[in-house]
PDB file of C-alpha atoms in Angstrom:
ATOM      1  CA  MET A   1      38.460  35.370 -31.325  1.00 42.00           C
ATOM      2  CA  GLN A   2      37.088  38.663 -30.586  1.00 49.00           C
ATOM      3  CA  GLY A   3      37.316  41.913 -32.343  1.00 54.00           C
ATOM      4  CA  GLY A   4      39.246  42.549 -35.680  1.00 57.00           C
ATOM      5  CA  CYS A   5      40.600  39.787 -37.468  1.00 62.00           C
ATOM      6  CA  THR A   6      41.424  38.745 -41.433  1.00 70.00           C
ATOM      7  CA  ALA A   7      39.625  35.428 -41.797  1.00 70.00           C
ATOM      8  CA  ARG A   8      42.070  34.315 -44.567  1.00 67.00           C
ATOM      9  CA  GLN A   9      45.223  35.182 -42.851  1.00 70.00           C
ATOM     10  CA  THR A  10      43.923  33.253 -39.745  1.00 71.00           C
ATOM     11  CA  ALA A  11      43.036  30.167 -41.976  1.00 68.00           C
ATOM     12  CA  ASP A  12      46.524  30.554 -43.857  1.00 70.00           C
ATOM     13  CA  ALA A  13      48.066  30.144 -40.558  1.00 73.00           C
ATOM     14  CA  PHE A  14      46.912  26.777 -39.491  1.00 69.00           C
ATOM     15  CA  PRO A  15      49.251  23.813 -39.705  1.00 70.00           C
ATOM     16  CA  ASP A  16      46.657  21.753 -41.321  1.00 78.00           C
ATOM     17  CA  THR A  17      43.515  21.661 -43.586  1.00 81.00           C
ATOM     18  CA  TRP A  18      40.060  20.872 -42.783  1.00 79.00           C
ATOM     19  CA  LEU A  19      40.262  22.050 -39.177  1.00 79.00           C
ATOM     20  CA  SER A  20      37.927  25.066 -38.526  1.00 81.00           C
ATOM     21  CA  ARG A  21      38.836  28.163 -36.001  1.00 84.00           C
ATOM     22  CA  HIS A  22      36.045  29.507 -34.243  1.00 83.00           C
ATOM     23  CA  LEU A  23      36.188  33.582 -34.803  1.00 86.00           C
ATOM     24  CA  GLY A  24      33.385  34.498 -32.739  1.00 88.00           C
ATOM     25  CA  GLN A  25      29.269  34.615 -32.325  1.00 90.00           C
ATOM     26  CA  VAL A  26      26.838  36.671 -33.929  1.00 90.00           C
ATOM     27  CA  GLY A  27      23.621  36.693 -31.861  1.00 90.00           C
ATOM     28  CA  THR A  28      23.381  32.622 -31.396  1.00 89.00           C
ATOM     29  CA  ALA A  29      25.435  31.859 -34.753  1.00 91.00           C
ATOM     30  CA  SER A  30      28.841  30.480 -34.636  1.00 91.00           C
ATOM     31  CA  VAL A  31      31.245  32.183 -37.132  1.00 92.00           C
ATOM     32  CA  LYS A  32      34.490  30.305 -38.300  1.00 91.00           C
ATOM     33  CA  VAL A  33      36.993  30.047 -40.608  1.00 89.00           C
ATOM     34  CA  LEU A  34      38.438  26.987 -42.426  1.00 89.00           C
ATOM     35  CA  ARG A  35      41.337  26.277 -44.658  1.00 88.00           C
ATOM     36  CA  THR A  36      40.585  23.477 -47.439  1.00 90.00           C
ATOM     37  CA  ASP A  37      42.422  21.330 -50.027  1.00 91.00           C
ATOM     38  CA  GLU A  38      42.010  19.713 -52.957  1.00 91.00           C
ATOM     39  CA  LEU A  39      41.088  16.165 -51.258  1.00 90.00           C
ATOM     40  CA  PRO A  40      37.502  14.945 -50.830  1.00 92.00           C
ATOM     41  CA  VAL A  41      35.564  15.259 -47.839  1.00 91.00           C
ATOM     42  CA  ALA A  42      32.835  12.082 -47.015  1.00 93.00           C
ATOM     43  CA  GLU A  43      29.253  13.009 -46.866  1.00 93.00           C
ATOM     44  CA  GLU A  44      28.313  14.780 -43.403  1.00 92.00           C
ATOM     45  CA  ALA A  45      25.125  16.431 -42.196  1.00 94.00           C
ATOM     46  CA  HIS A  46      24.639  19.216 -39.557  1.00 90.00           C
ATOM     47  CA  PRO A  47      21.780  19.973 -37.186  1.00 92.00           C
ATOM     48  CA  THR A  48      21.828  23.312 -38.125  1.00 91.00           C
ATOM     49  CA  THR A  49      21.631  25.508 -41.157  1.00 92.00           C
ATOM     50  CA  GLU A  50      25.381  26.248 -42.369  1.00 93.00           C
ATOM     51  CA  ALA A  51      26.214  29.559 -44.593  1.00 95.00           C
ATOM     52  CA  LEU A  52      29.431  28.524 -46.670  1.00 95.00           C
ATOM     53  CA  LEU A  53      30.902  31.795 -47.969  1.00 96.00           C
ATOM     54  CA  VAL A  54      34.010  30.895 -50.257  1.00 96.00           C
ATOM     55  CA  LEU A  55      36.826  33.544 -49.336  1.00 93.00           C
ATOM     56  CA  ASN A  56      39.327  32.287 -52.311  1.00 92.00           C
ATOM     57  CA  GLY A  57      39.819  29.192 -54.314  1.00 95.00           C
ATOM     58  CA  ARG A  58      37.059  27.050 -55.181  1.00 96.00           C
ATOM     59  CA  LEU A  59      34.697  24.353 -53.260  1.00 96.00           C
ATOM     60  CA  GLU A  60      33.102  21.662 -55.222  1.00 96.00           C
ATOM     61  CA  LEU A  61      29.942  20.697 -52.836  1.00 95.00           C
ATOM     62  CA  GLU A  62      27.079  18.200 -53.195  1.00 95.00           C
ATOM     63  CA  PRO A  63      24.257  19.121 -51.054  1.00 93.00           C
ATOM     64  CA  ALA A  64      21.367  16.555 -51.457  1.00 91.00           C
ATOM     65  CA  GLY A  65      22.551  15.243 -54.565  1.00 92.00           C
ATOM     66  CA  ARG A  66      23.141  18.459 -56.380  1.00 93.00           C
ATOM     67  CA  THR A  67      26.462  19.232 -57.823  1.00 95.00           C
ATOM     68  CA  MET A  68      27.406  23.030 -57.044  1.00 95.00           C
ATOM     69  CA  SER A  69      30.598  24.628 -58.358  1.00 96.00           C
ATOM     70  CA  LEU A  70      31.617  27.753 -55.787  1.00 97.00           C
ATOM     71  CA  THR A  71      34.572  30.039 -56.382  1.00 97.00           C
ATOM     72  CA  ALA A  72      35.487  33.363 -54.169  1.00 95.00           C
ATOM     73  CA  HIS A  73      32.804  35.714 -52.872  1.00 95.00           C
ATOM     74  CA  ASP A  74      29.803  32.849 -53.554  1.00 97.00           C
ATOM     75  CA  LEU A  75      27.610  31.880 -50.696  1.00 96.00           C
ATOM     76  CA  CYS A  76      25.826  28.600 -50.318  1.00 95.00           C
ATOM     77  CA  LEU A  77      23.118  27.909 -47.946  1.00 94.00           C
ATOM     78  CA  VAL A  78      23.061  24.375 -46.773  1.00 95.00           C
ATOM     79  CA  ALA A  79      19.890  23.647 -44.872  1.00 93.00           C
ATOM     80  CA  ALA A  80      19.829  21.603 -41.619  1.00 93.00           C
ATOM     81  CA  ASN A  81      20.191  17.931 -41.845  1.00 95.00           C
ATOM     82  CA  THR A  82      21.104  18.309 -45.338  1.00 95.00           C
ATOM     83  CA  PRO A  83      24.074  15.408 -46.795  1.00 95.00           C
ATOM     84  CA  HIS A  84      26.798  17.234 -48.365  1.00 95.00           C
ATOM     85  CA  PRO A  85      29.836  15.836 -49.183  1.00 95.00           C
ATOM     86  CA  VAL A  86      32.821  17.937 -50.615  1.00 95.00           C
ATOM     87  CA  LEU A  87      34.093  16.561 -53.913  1.00 95.00           C
ATOM     88  CA  PRO A  88      37.713  16.312 -54.960  1.00 94.00           C
ATOM     89  CA  ASP A  89      39.669  20.155 -56.243  1.00 90.00           C
ATOM     90  CA  SER A  90      37.880  22.020 -53.310  1.00 92.00           C
ATOM     91  CA  ALA A  91      41.184  24.262 -52.398  1.00 92.00           C
ATOM     92  CA  GLY A  92      40.646  27.608 -50.656  1.00 92.00           C
ATOM     93  CA  THR A  93      39.338  29.369 -47.780  1.00 92.00           C
ATOM     94  CA  LEU A  94      35.758  29.195 -46.389  1.00 93.00           C
ATOM     95  CA  LEU A  95      33.804  31.336 -43.887  1.00 93.00           C
ATOM     96  CA  ILE A  96      31.335  29.500 -42.122  1.00 94.00           C
ATOM     97  CA  VAL A  97      28.471  30.379 -40.288  1.00 95.00           C
ATOM     98  CA  ASP A  98      26.437  28.099 -38.216  1.00 90.00           C
ATOM     99  CA  GLY A  99      22.683  28.171 -37.590  1.00 75.00           C
ATOM    100  CA  ASP A 100      20.680  28.165 -34.488  1.00 62.00           C
ATOM    101  CA  ASP A 101      19.103  24.597 -33.740  1.00 53.00           C
ATOM    102  CA  GLU A 102      16.024  26.460 -32.444  1.00 48.00           C
ATOM    103  CA  HIS A 103      15.246  28.374 -35.713  1.00 45.00           C
ATOM    104  CA  ASP A 104      16.374  25.572 -37.877  1.00 43.00           C
ATOM    105  CA  GLU A 105      13.666  23.135 -37.360  1.00 44.00           C
ATOM    106  CA  GLY A 106      11.215  22.323 -39.958  1.00 40.00           C
ATOM    107  CA  ARG A 107      13.279  23.891 -42.670  1.00 40.00           C
ATOM    108  CA  ALA A 108      13.324  22.558 -45.970  1.00 39.00           C
ATOM    109  CA  ALA A 109      16.649  20.531 -47.087  1.00 41.00           C
ATOM    110  CA  ALA A 110      17.274  22.128 -50.623  1.00 41.00           C
ATOM    111  CA  PRO A 111      20.520  23.756 -50.815  1.00 44.00           C
ATOM    112  CA  GLN A 112      20.547  27.294 -52.281  1.00 45.00           C
ATOM    113  CA  LEU A 113      23.272  29.039 -53.995  1.00 47.00           C
ATOM    114  CA  ALA A 114      22.711  32.568 -52.891  1.00 47.00           C
ATOM    115  CA  GLY A 115      24.972  34.186 -55.311  1.00 45.00           C
ATOM    116  CA  ARG A 116      27.798  36.605 -55.377  1.00 42.00           C
ATOM    117  CA  THR A 117      28.571  38.935 -52.577  1.00 42.00           C
ATOM    118  CA  GLU A 118      29.744  42.433 -53.134  1.00 42.00           C
ATOM    119  CA  ASP A 119      33.656  43.386 -53.028  1.00 40.00           C
TER     120      ASP A 119
END
């Protein structure tokens, strides 16, 4: 989806949770939106760094064994190849930016909480 969009409205229109929708590209990075529910998601890892911005609700995440509680406007950077299950009670809307494989090689696998964004 190119041009103007409201990520939360796009996610709210999905019939199911845990299915992301591609909104566009920024350089080589993919920008997606995802609506979650309170059910946990098994541990997964991706070949690229992920930026997870909580638009509303809550995300209980456990990257590399470190529990993180994120709420609206919190941003978490999950390094490439870092296992990260989603814990129960993680209902809300996420904006996800997937990194570029070429630039992720050799990065440390420690999760980072980037803090709150400005409204």
